[in-house]
Coordinates of C-alpha atoms in Angstrom, one line a residue:
M1 CA 0.0 0.1 -0.2
T2 CA 1.4 3.2 -1.1
F3 CA 0.6 7.1 -1.2
R4 CA 1.2 9.2 -3.9
S5 CA 0.6 13.4 -4.1
T6 CA -0.3 13.5 -0.5
T7 CA -1.3 16.8 1.4
A8 CA -1.8 17.5 5.1
E9 CA -4.1 20.0 6.3
A10 CA -4.3 21.1 9.9
L11 CA -7.6 21.1 11.8
G12 CA -8.5 22.4 14.9
G13 CA -7.1 20.9 17.9
D14 CA -4.6 18.0 17.4
G15 CA -6.5 16.7 14.4
Y16 CA -5.5 17.1 10.8
R17 CA -6.8 15.7 7.6
I18 CA -4.7 13.8 5.0
T19 CA -5.7 13.7 1.4
G20 CA -4.3 12.0 -1.5
D21 CA -4.3 9.5 -4.1
L22 CA -4.3 5.9 -2.7
T23 CA -2.8 3.0 -4.5
I24 CA -3.6 -0.5 -3.5
K25 CA -2.2 -3.2 -5.6
D26 CA -1.2 -1.1 -8.6
V27 CA -5.1 0.4 -8.6
T28 CA -5.4 4.0 -8.2
R29 CA -8.5 5.6 -6.5
P30 CA -9.9 8.7 -6.1
P31 CA -8.8 11.2 -3.3
C32 CA -10.3 10.0 -0.2
R33 CA -10.6 11.5 3.3
L34 CA -8.9 9.1 6.0
P35 CA -10.3 9.1 9.8
A36 CA -8.5 11.7 11.7
A37 CA -5.3 10.3 13.6
R38 CA -5.6 8.8 17.2
G39 CA -6.6 11.3 19.7
G40 CA -8.4 13.9 17.3
R41 CA -11.8 14.2 16.1
S42 CA -13.2 11.9 13.4
A43 CA -13.1 13.6 10.1
F44 CA -16.3 12.0 8.6
R45 CA -18.6 13.4 11.0
K46 CA -19.3 16.6 13.2
P47 CA -18.5 16.1 16.8
R48 CA -21.4 15.0 18.8
T49 CA -23.2 16.8 21.5
P50 CA -22.4 15.0 25.1
R51 CA -25.5 13.7 26.6
R52 CA -26.9 14.7 29.8
P53 CA -26.1 12.2 32.2
C54 CA -29.5 9.8 32.9
R55 CA -30.6 10.0 36.5
P56 CA -30.4 6.4 38.2
R57 CA -33.7 4.7 38.2
T58 CA -34.8 3.3 41.6
P59 CA -35.0 -0.5 41.7
R60 CA -38.6 -1.7 41.9
R61 CA -39.4 -4.2 44.7
P62 CA -40.3 -7.7 43.4
R63 CA -43.6 -8.8 43.6
T64 CA -44.6 -11.4 46.1
P65 CA -46.6 -14.2 44.3
R66 CA -50.1 -14.6 45.6
R67 CA -51.6 -17.9 46.7
P68 CA -54.7 -19.0 44.8
R69 CA -57.7 -18.6 46.8
T70 CA -59.1 -21.8 46.4
D71 CA -57.8 -24.7 48.6
R72 CA -60.2 -27.9 47.9
T73 CA -58.4 -30.3 50.0
T74 CA -58.9 -34.0 50.6
P75 CA -60.6 -35.9 53.7
A76 CA -58.4 -38.5 54.5
G77 CA -60.8 -41.3 55.2
G78 CA -62.0 -41.5 51.7
P79 CA -60.6 -41.0 48.4
P80 CA -61.1 -37.2 48.0
E81 CA -61.9 -35.4 45.0
A82 CA -59.5 -32.7 43.6
G83 CA -58.7 -30.7 46.1
T84 CA -55.3 -31.8 46.9
D85 CA -53.0 -29.4 45.5
N86 CA -54.6 -25.8 45.6
R87 CA -51.3 -23.6 46.4
A88 CA -49.1 -22.4 43.8
M89 CA -46.4 -24.7 42.5
R90 CA -43.2 -24.3 43.8
R91 CA -40.0 -25.6 41.1
T92 CA -36.5 -25.1 40.6
S93 CA -35.9 -23.9 37.2
R94 CA -33.0 -26.2 35.4
P95 CA -31.6 -26.1 31.9
G96 CA -33.3 -28.6 29.7
R97 CA -36.3 -29.6 31.7
R98 CA -39.6 -29.2 30.6
P99 CA -41.6 -26.6 32.5
A100 CA -44.4 -27.5 34.8
A101 CA -47.8 -27.4 33.5
D102 CA -50.2 -24.9 34.3
L103 CA -52.8 -26.1 35.9
S104 CA -56.1 -25.2 37.3
G105 CA -56.4 -24.2 40.8
R106 CA -57.7 -27.3 41.9
D107 CA -55.3 -30.0 40.9
R108 CA -52.1 -28.3 41.3
L109 CA -50.6 -31.7 42.2
P110 CA -52.7 -33.6 39.8
S111 CA -50.7 -37.0 40.8
L112 CA -52.3 -37.2 44.1
T113 CA -55.6 -36.8 42.6
G114 CA -54.8 -39.8 40.3
L115 CA -53.3 -42.1 43.3
R116 CA -56.5 -41.5 45.0
F117 CA -58.4 -43.4 42.4
W118 CA -55.9 -46.4 42.8
A119 CA -55.8 -46.4 46.7
A120 CA -60.1 -46.5 46.3
L121 CA -59.6 -49.5 44.0
V122 CA -57.5 -51.2 46.6
V123 CA -59.9 -50.7 49.1
V124 CA -62.9 -51.7 46.8
L125 CA -61.0 -55.0 45.8
Y126 CA -60.4 -55.9 49.4
H127 CA -64.1 -56.0 50.2
L128 CA -65.1 -57.5 47.0
S129 CA -62.4 -60.5 48.0
R130 CA -63.9 -60.7 51.5
Q131 CA -67.7 -60.3 51.0
V132 CA -68.2 -61.6 47.4
G133 CA -65.5 -64.2 46.6
Q134 CA -62.0 -64.4 45.8
I135 CA -60.2 -64.0 42.4
P136 CA -56.6 -65.9 42.2
W137 CA -53.8 -63.7 42.3
V138 CA -55.8 -60.4 42.5
S139 CA -57.3 -61.4 45.7
D140 CA -54.2 -62.2 47.3
A141 CA -52.6 -59.1 46.5
T142 CA -55.4 -57.1 47.8
W143 CA -56.5 -59.2 51.0
Y144 CA -55.2 -56.5 53.3
G145 CA -56.4 -53.5 51.0
R146 CA -57.7 -51.8 53.9
S147 CA -54.2 -50.3 54.2
G148 CA -55.5 -47.7 51.5
V149 CA -57.4 -45.8 54.3
T150 CA -53.9 -45.5 55.9
F151 CA -52.8 -43.7 52.5
F152 CA -56.1 -41.4 52.7
F153 CA -55.1 -40.5 56.2
V154 CA -51.5 -39.7 55.5
L155 CA -52.8 -37.9 52.4
S156 CA -55.4 -35.6 54.4
G157 CA -52.0 -34.6 56.3
F158 CA -50.0 -33.7 53.5
V159 CA -52.8 -31.9 51.3
L160 CA -53.8 -29.9 54.8
A161 CA -50.3 -28.7 55.6
W162 CA -49.4 -28.0 51.8
T163 CA -52.5 -25.8 51.4
Y164 CA -52.4 -23.9 54.6
D165 CA -48.7 -23.7 55.4
G166 CA -48.3 -19.8 56.2
R167 CA -52.2 -18.7 55.5
R168 CA -54.2 -16.7 58.0
V169 CA -57.4 -18.4 58.0
P170 CA -59.7 -18.5 61.0
A171 CA -60.3 -21.8 62.9
K172 CA -64.0 -21.3 62.0
V173 CA -63.5 -20.9 58.3
F174 CA -61.3 -23.9 58.1
L175 CA -63.5 -26.0 60.1
W176 CA -66.7 -25.0 58.2
R177 CA -64.6 -25.8 55.0
R178 CA -64.0 -29.2 56.2
F179 CA -67.7 -29.5 57.2
A180 CA -68.9 -28.3 53.6
R181 CA -65.9 -31.0 52.1
I182 CA -67.5 -34.3 53.9
W183 CA -70.8 -33.9 55.2
P184 CA -73.3 -33.5 52.2
L185 CA -72.0 -36.6 50.9
L186 CA -71.7 -38.2 54.3
A187 CA -75.5 -37.9 54.7
A188 CA -76.6 -38.7 51.1
T189 CA -74.7 -42.3 51.4
T190 CA -75.9 -42.9 55.1
A191 CA -79.5 -42.3 54.0
L192 CA -78.8 -44.7 50.8
S193 CA -77.0 -47.3 53.2
V194 CA -80.0 -47.3 55.9
A195 CA -82.6 -47.7 52.7
A196 CA -80.4 -50.7 52.0
Y197 CA -80.4 -52.4 55.1
L198 CA -84.1 -51.9 55.6
A199 CA -84.9 -53.2 52.1
L200 CA -83.0 -56.5 53.1
G201 CA -85.1 -56.7 56.3
K202 CA -82.1 -55.5 58.7
E203 CA -82.6 -53.4 61.5
V204 CA -81.2 -50.2 61.9
T205 CA -81.1 -48.1 65.2
V206 CA -81.6 -44.5 65.5
K207 CA -78.5 -44.3 67.8
A208 CA -76.2 -45.9 65.1
V209 CA -77.5 -43.4 62.4
A210 CA -76.9 -40.2 64.7
A211 CA -73.6 -41.4 65.5
T212 CA -72.6 -41.8 62.2
L213 CA -74.1 -38.4 61.2
L214 CA -72.3 -36.7 64.0
L215 CA -69.2 -38.1 63.1
V216 CA -68.1 -40.1 67.0
N217 CA -69.2 -43.7 65.6
A218 CA -65.7 -44.8 65.6
W219 CA -65.2 -43.7 69.1
T220 CA -66.9 -46.7 70.5
P221 CA -66.1 -50.6 69.9
D222 CA -69.7 -51.4 69.6
P223 CA -69.9 -52.7 66.0
V224 CA -74.1 -51.7 65.8
I225 CA -72.8 -48.0 66.2
L226 CA -69.4 -48.5 64.6
R227 CA -71.0 -50.0 61.4
G228 CA -74.7 -49.2 61.9
G229 CA -75.4 -46.1 59.7
N230 CA -72.7 -46.4 56.8
P231 CA -69.9 -49.1 57.2
A232 CA -67.2 -47.0 55.5
A233 CA -68.0 -43.8 57.3
W234 CA -65.8 -44.5 60.1
S235 CA -62.9 -43.1 58.6
L236 CA -64.6 -39.8 58.4
S237 CA -65.3 -39.9 62.4
D238 CA -61.2 -40.6 62.3
E239 CA -61.0 -37.4 59.7
A240 CA -63.1 -35.2 62.0
W241 CA -60.6 -35.6 64.7
F242 CA -57.8 -34.7 62.6
Y243 CA -59.4 -31.7 61.2
L244 CA -59.7 -30.8 65.2
L245 CA -55.9 -31.4 65.6
F246 CA -54.7 -29.8 62.5
P247 CA -54.7 -26.1 63.5
L248 CA -52.9 -27.2 66.8
L249 CA -50.2 -29.5 64.8
L250 CA -49.4 -26.5 62.5
A251 CA -48.5 -24.4 65.2
L252 CA -46.2 -26.9 67.0
P253 CA -42.7 -25.4 67.2
A254 CA -41.0 -28.4 66.0
M255 CA -42.7 -28.0 62.5
R256 CA -41.1 -24.8 61.8
S257 CA -37.7 -26.1 61.2
A258 CA -36.1 -28.8 59.0
R259 CA -34.7 -30.5 61.8
G260 CA -38.0 -30.6 64.1
R261 CA -39.8 -32.0 61.3
R262 CA -37.5 -35.0 61.0
R263 CA -37.9 -35.4 64.5
V264 CA -41.8 -35.5 64.2
A265 CA -41.3 -38.0 61.2
A266 CA -39.0 -40.0 63.2
V267 CA -41.4 -39.8 66.4
A268 CA -44.5 -40.8 64.2
C269 CA -42.7 -43.8 62.4
V270 CA -41.2 -45.0 65.6
G271 CA -45.0 -44.8 67.3
V272 CA -46.9 -46.9 64.3
V273 CA -44.3 -49.6 65.3
L274 CA -45.2 -48.9 69.3
V275 CA -48.7 -49.1 68.4
W276 CA -48.8 -52.2 66.6
L277 CA -46.3 -54.0 69.2
A278 CA -49.1 -52.8 72.0
G279 CA -51.6 -55.1 70.2
A280 CA -49.9 -58.0 72.3
V281 CA -51.5 -56.8 75.5
I282 CA -55.2 -56.6 74.1
T283 CA -56.4 -60.3 74.4
D284 CA -59.9 -59.7 72.8
P285 CA -59.6 -59.6 68.9
A286 CA -62.7 -57.7 68.4
V287 CA -61.4 -54.8 70.9
R288 CA -57.8 -55.1 69.5
A289 CA -59.2 -54.6 66.1
W290 CA -61.1 -51.8 66.9
A291 CA -58.1 -50.0 69.0
L292 CA -55.7 -50.6 66.4
G293 CA -58.0 -50.2 63.1
Y294 CA -60.5 -47.8 64.2
L295 CA -59.7 -45.6 67.1
P296 CA -59.2 -42.2 65.9
V297 CA -56.1 -41.6 68.7
T298 CA -54.1 -44.5 67.5
R299 CA -54.8 -43.4 63.6
T300 CA -53.6 -39.8 64.3
L301 CA -49.8 -40.6 63.9
Q302 CA -50.7 -41.2 60.2
F303 CA -52.2 -37.8 60.1
L304 CA -49.2 -36.6 61.7
L305 CA -46.4 -37.8 59.5
G306 CA -48.6 -36.8 56.3
V307 CA -48.3 -33.0 58.1
A308 CA -44.8 -33.1 58.5
A309 CA -44.3 -34.4 54.7
G310 CA -46.5 -32.1 53.4
L311 CA -44.8 -29.0 55.2
A312 CA -41.3 -30.3 54.0
V313 CA -42.2 -30.7 50.3
A314 CA -43.8 -27.2 50.7
R315 CA -40.7 -25.5 51.8
G316 CA -38.3 -27.0 49.5
W317 CA -37.5 -30.8 50.7
R318 CA -36.6 -33.2 48.2
P319 CA -37.8 -36.9 49.1
P320 CA -35.0 -39.7 48.9
V321 CA -36.5 -41.6 46.5
S322 CA -38.5 -40.3 43.0
L323 CA -42.1 -41.9 42.2
G324 CA -41.1 -45.1 40.7
P325 CA -39.1 -46.7 43.5
A326 CA -41.9 -45.4 46.0
V327 CA -44.6 -47.3 44.0
A328 CA -42.4 -50.3 44.0
L329 CA -41.7 -49.9 47.9
V330 CA -45.6 -50.1 48.5
V331 CA -46.1 -52.7 46.1
A332 CA -43.1 -54.9 47.5
W333 CA -44.5 -54.4 50.9
H334 CA -48.0 -55.7 50.1
L335 CA -46.7 -58.6 48.1
A336 CA -44.9 -59.7 51.4
L337 CA -47.9 -59.8 53.5
I338 CA -48.8 -62.7 51.1
P339 CA -46.5 -65.1 53.0
W340 CA -47.0 -63.7 56.1
S341 CA -50.6 -64.3 56.1
H342 CA -50.0 -67.8 55.4
A343 CA -47.9 -68.3 58.9
A344 CA -50.3 -66.0 61.2
P345 CA -54.2 -66.0 60.9
D346 CA -55.8 -62.6 61.3
S347 CA -56.8 -63.2 65.0
L348 CA -53.4 -63.1 66.1
W349 CA -52.1 -59.7 67.3
Y350 CA -49.0 -60.0 65.1
S351 CA -50.6 -61.2 61.8
P352 CA -50.6 -59.1 59.0
Y353 CA -54.0 -57.6 59.2
Q354 CA -53.2 -54.8 61.9
A355 CA -49.6 -54.6 60.6
S356 CA -50.7 -53.9 56.9
Q357 CA -52.5 -50.7 58.3
L358 CA -49.9 -49.4 60.6
L359 CA -46.5 -50.5 59.2
S360 CA -47.6 -49.4 55.6
T361 CA -47.6 -45.2 57.0
P362 CA -43.7 -44.5 56.1
F363 CA -44.2 -46.3 52.7
F364 CA -47.3 -44.1 51.8
A365 CA -45.8 -41.1 53.2
L366 CA -42.9 -41.4 50.8
L367 CA -45.1 -42.2 47.9
V368 CA -47.0 -38.9 48.3
A369 CA -44.0 -36.6 49.0
A370 CA -42.5 -38.4 45.8
A371 CA -45.7 -37.6 43.6
A372 CA -45.9 -34.2 44.6
H373 CA -42.1 -33.4 44.1
A374 CA -42.6 -35.0 40.6
D375 CA -45.4 -32.7 39.8
L376 CA -43.4 -29.8 41.3
Q377 CA -40.8 -30.3 39.0
G378 CA -43.3 -30.7 35.6
R379 CA -42.3 -34.6 35.1
R380 CA -44.5 -37.2 33.7
T381 CA -46.1 -39.5 36.3
G382 CA -48.8 -41.1 34.3
L383 CA -51.1 -40.2 37.2
A384 CA -52.2 -36.6 35.7
D385 CA -54.1 -37.6 32.5
R386 CA -57.6 -36.7 31.8
W387 CA -59.2 -40.1 33.1
S388 CA -57.3 -40.4 36.1
I389 CA -58.2 -36.7 37.3
R390 CA -61.8 -37.9 36.5
L391 CA -61.6 -41.1 38.6
G392 CA -59.7 -39.5 41.3
H393 CA -62.4 -36.8 41.7
W394 CA -65.2 -39.6 42.1
S395 CA -63.1 -41.7 44.2
F396 CA -64.4 -40.1 47.6
A397 CA -68.0 -41.0 46.3
W398 CA -67.1 -44.3 45.2
Y399 CA -65.4 -45.2 48.5
L400 CA -68.6 -44.5 50.4
V401 CA -70.9 -46.0 47.9
H402 CA -69.1 -49.2 46.9
E403 CA -70.0 -51.1 50.3
I404 CA -73.3 -50.4 49.7
V405 CA -73.6 -51.7 46.2
I406 CA -71.5 -55.2 47.7
R407 CA -74.6 -55.3 50.2
V408 CA -77.0 -55.2 47.9
C409 CA -75.7 -57.6 45.3
V410 CA -75.0 -60.3 48.0
G411 CA -78.4 -59.8 49.7
V412 CA -80.6 -60.2 46.8
Y413 CA -78.4 -62.7 44.8
G414 CA -76.0 -64.6 47.4
R415 CA -72.6 -65.1 47.1
P416 CA -71.7 -66.4 43.6
V417 CA -70.0 -70.0 43.2
G418 CA -67.3 -70.6 40.7
L419 CA -64.6 -68.2 39.3
L420 CA -66.5 -67.0 36.3
D421 CA -69.7 -66.1 38.2
T422 CA -67.5 -64.2 41.0
A423 CA -65.7 -62.2 38.2
Q424 CA -69.1 -61.3 36.7
V425 CA -70.4 -60.3 40.2
W426 CA -67.2 -57.9 40.7
L427 CA -67.2 -56.2 37.2
L428 CA -71.1 -55.8 38.1
V429 CA -70.5 -54.2 41.3
I430 CA -67.4 -52.0 39.9
A431 CA -69.3 -50.7 37.1
A432 CA -72.4 -49.8 39.3
S433 CA -70.7 -48.1 41.8
L434 CA -68.5 -46.2 39.8
A435 CA -71.7 -45.1 38.0
L436 CA -73.3 -44.0 41.3
S437 CA -70.1 -42.1 42.3
A438 CA -70.2 -40.3 39.4
A439 CA -73.5 -39.1 39.9
A440 CA -72.8 -38.2 43.4
Y441 CA -70.3 -36.2 42.7
H442 CA -71.6 -34.1 40.1
W443 CA -75.0 -33.6 41.5
I444 CA -74.5 -33.8 45.4
E445 CA -71.1 -33.6 46.5
H446 CA -69.8 -30.8 44.1
P447 CA -72.8 -28.8 44.1
L448 CA -73.5 -28.9 47.7
E449 CA -70.0 -28.1 48.8
R450 CA -69.9 -25.0 46.8
L451 CA -73.3 -23.8 48.1
L452 CA -72.3 -24.4 51.9
R453 CA -68.9 -22.8 51.6
G454 CA -70.5 -19.8 49.8
T455 CA -72.8 -19.6 52.5
G456 CA -70.7 -20.0 55.4
P457 CA -67.9 -17.9 57.2
Q458 CA -65.2 -16.3 55.0
P459 CA -61.6 -15.2 55.5
S460 CA -61.1 -11.8 56.0
G461 CA -59.4 -9.8 53.1
S462 CA -55.9 -9.5 55.2
G463 CA -55.7 -13.3 55.7
R464 CA -56.7 -14.6 52.1
H465 CA -53.1 -14.6 51.1
A466 CA -50.0 -15.8 52.8
P467 CA -47.2 -13.5 53.6
A468 CA -43.7 -13.7 52.1
R469 CA -41.9 -16.5 53.7
S470 CA -38.8 -16.0 55.5
G471 CA -36.0 -18.4 56.4
T472 CA -34.2 -21.2 55.3
R473 CA -36.0 -23.8 53.6
S474 CA -35.7 -27.6 54.8

């Protein structure tokens, strides 16, 4: 590169302009203007007027996310509907992970709603096996399916803790919502059960019906009162007791820290083992069955473990196992009961009948926590499809209705003889009870709950949403 006939013209300050013929690879171009030397103003444009300095902006305060208003939580004594999951979903964004689905307020944790149906199905198959007839393999696996009620107790504690953690809801509002949630369907199914008893020529006492409707029938070992209204409604008596305890459990100082919640969970797990061992000192099998399987006090530990797990997951705790291994643990536990049942009849205190209900508590707590955590991480679980959610909504009614249908079928036609007849009765009972539960949900349970909640006490405006949570998450 060479310059020919170059001239320099001084500019103001330290700048100057150079003009001349520029030759690049023996190609001559017309005179051009080159930029000013370093340190001077550019020769191509006029100097810019310096801008006025911008006034620094005041940083905005981050907005606190508002919790949804709805809180349709679950009655633990029977499969609930869609209330499990009524608080905002929490998740930590990770690169490459599918974002969590934007679900409606009722199904923030849809996998829990789907699990309700499967737990209710286990209870239904348990009653079919013992009251109608056995089907090989299926009856063996569900012979102790009454443990499904334990799942609902753990789930109830989890859901209530998840929903009301950090919320300022008056006790009367909370209790009214719980009443609106379980009592209308309880009253309707109790009336249907009494009608079935009378149609079959069996006597029903007023005391038994009153105890059922007042949710106190599980506090007595008298079988006439315990099962006189609706035999499946005893678990709602336990649930009413849990509702009374829940505000006190949530206020425990141990529930406020990760270490305290771990201690509460450890106490609950050890406690259910001690309750099972205490059955050795009760000689009467009927009293033992009531004390260990129906009495609300002994079932409280299952609800307590669910509360501790719900608070832990709500504050960031990650379960030690994922959903797949948690399901495998629950299935393996129930399969282990099969050889145990061959060695110890149900009348013995160390039989798997009571152990299946009490010792399954930690496995169900892991299952519920793993399913909730999977939903919060936006993972596919196979429990959140349209039909799983729908059947989960019907499951509370199914739990309260199916035994009535079994009772009517056996009372009218008798117990079937042979595998084929037994399978036909099973299918008939499942189809009829599911159809009744769908009708009960859409025409009784859901409309009356909305009506009662709208006419009952309401929370004040200041307490509807939770304040921002501070402190270290567990």
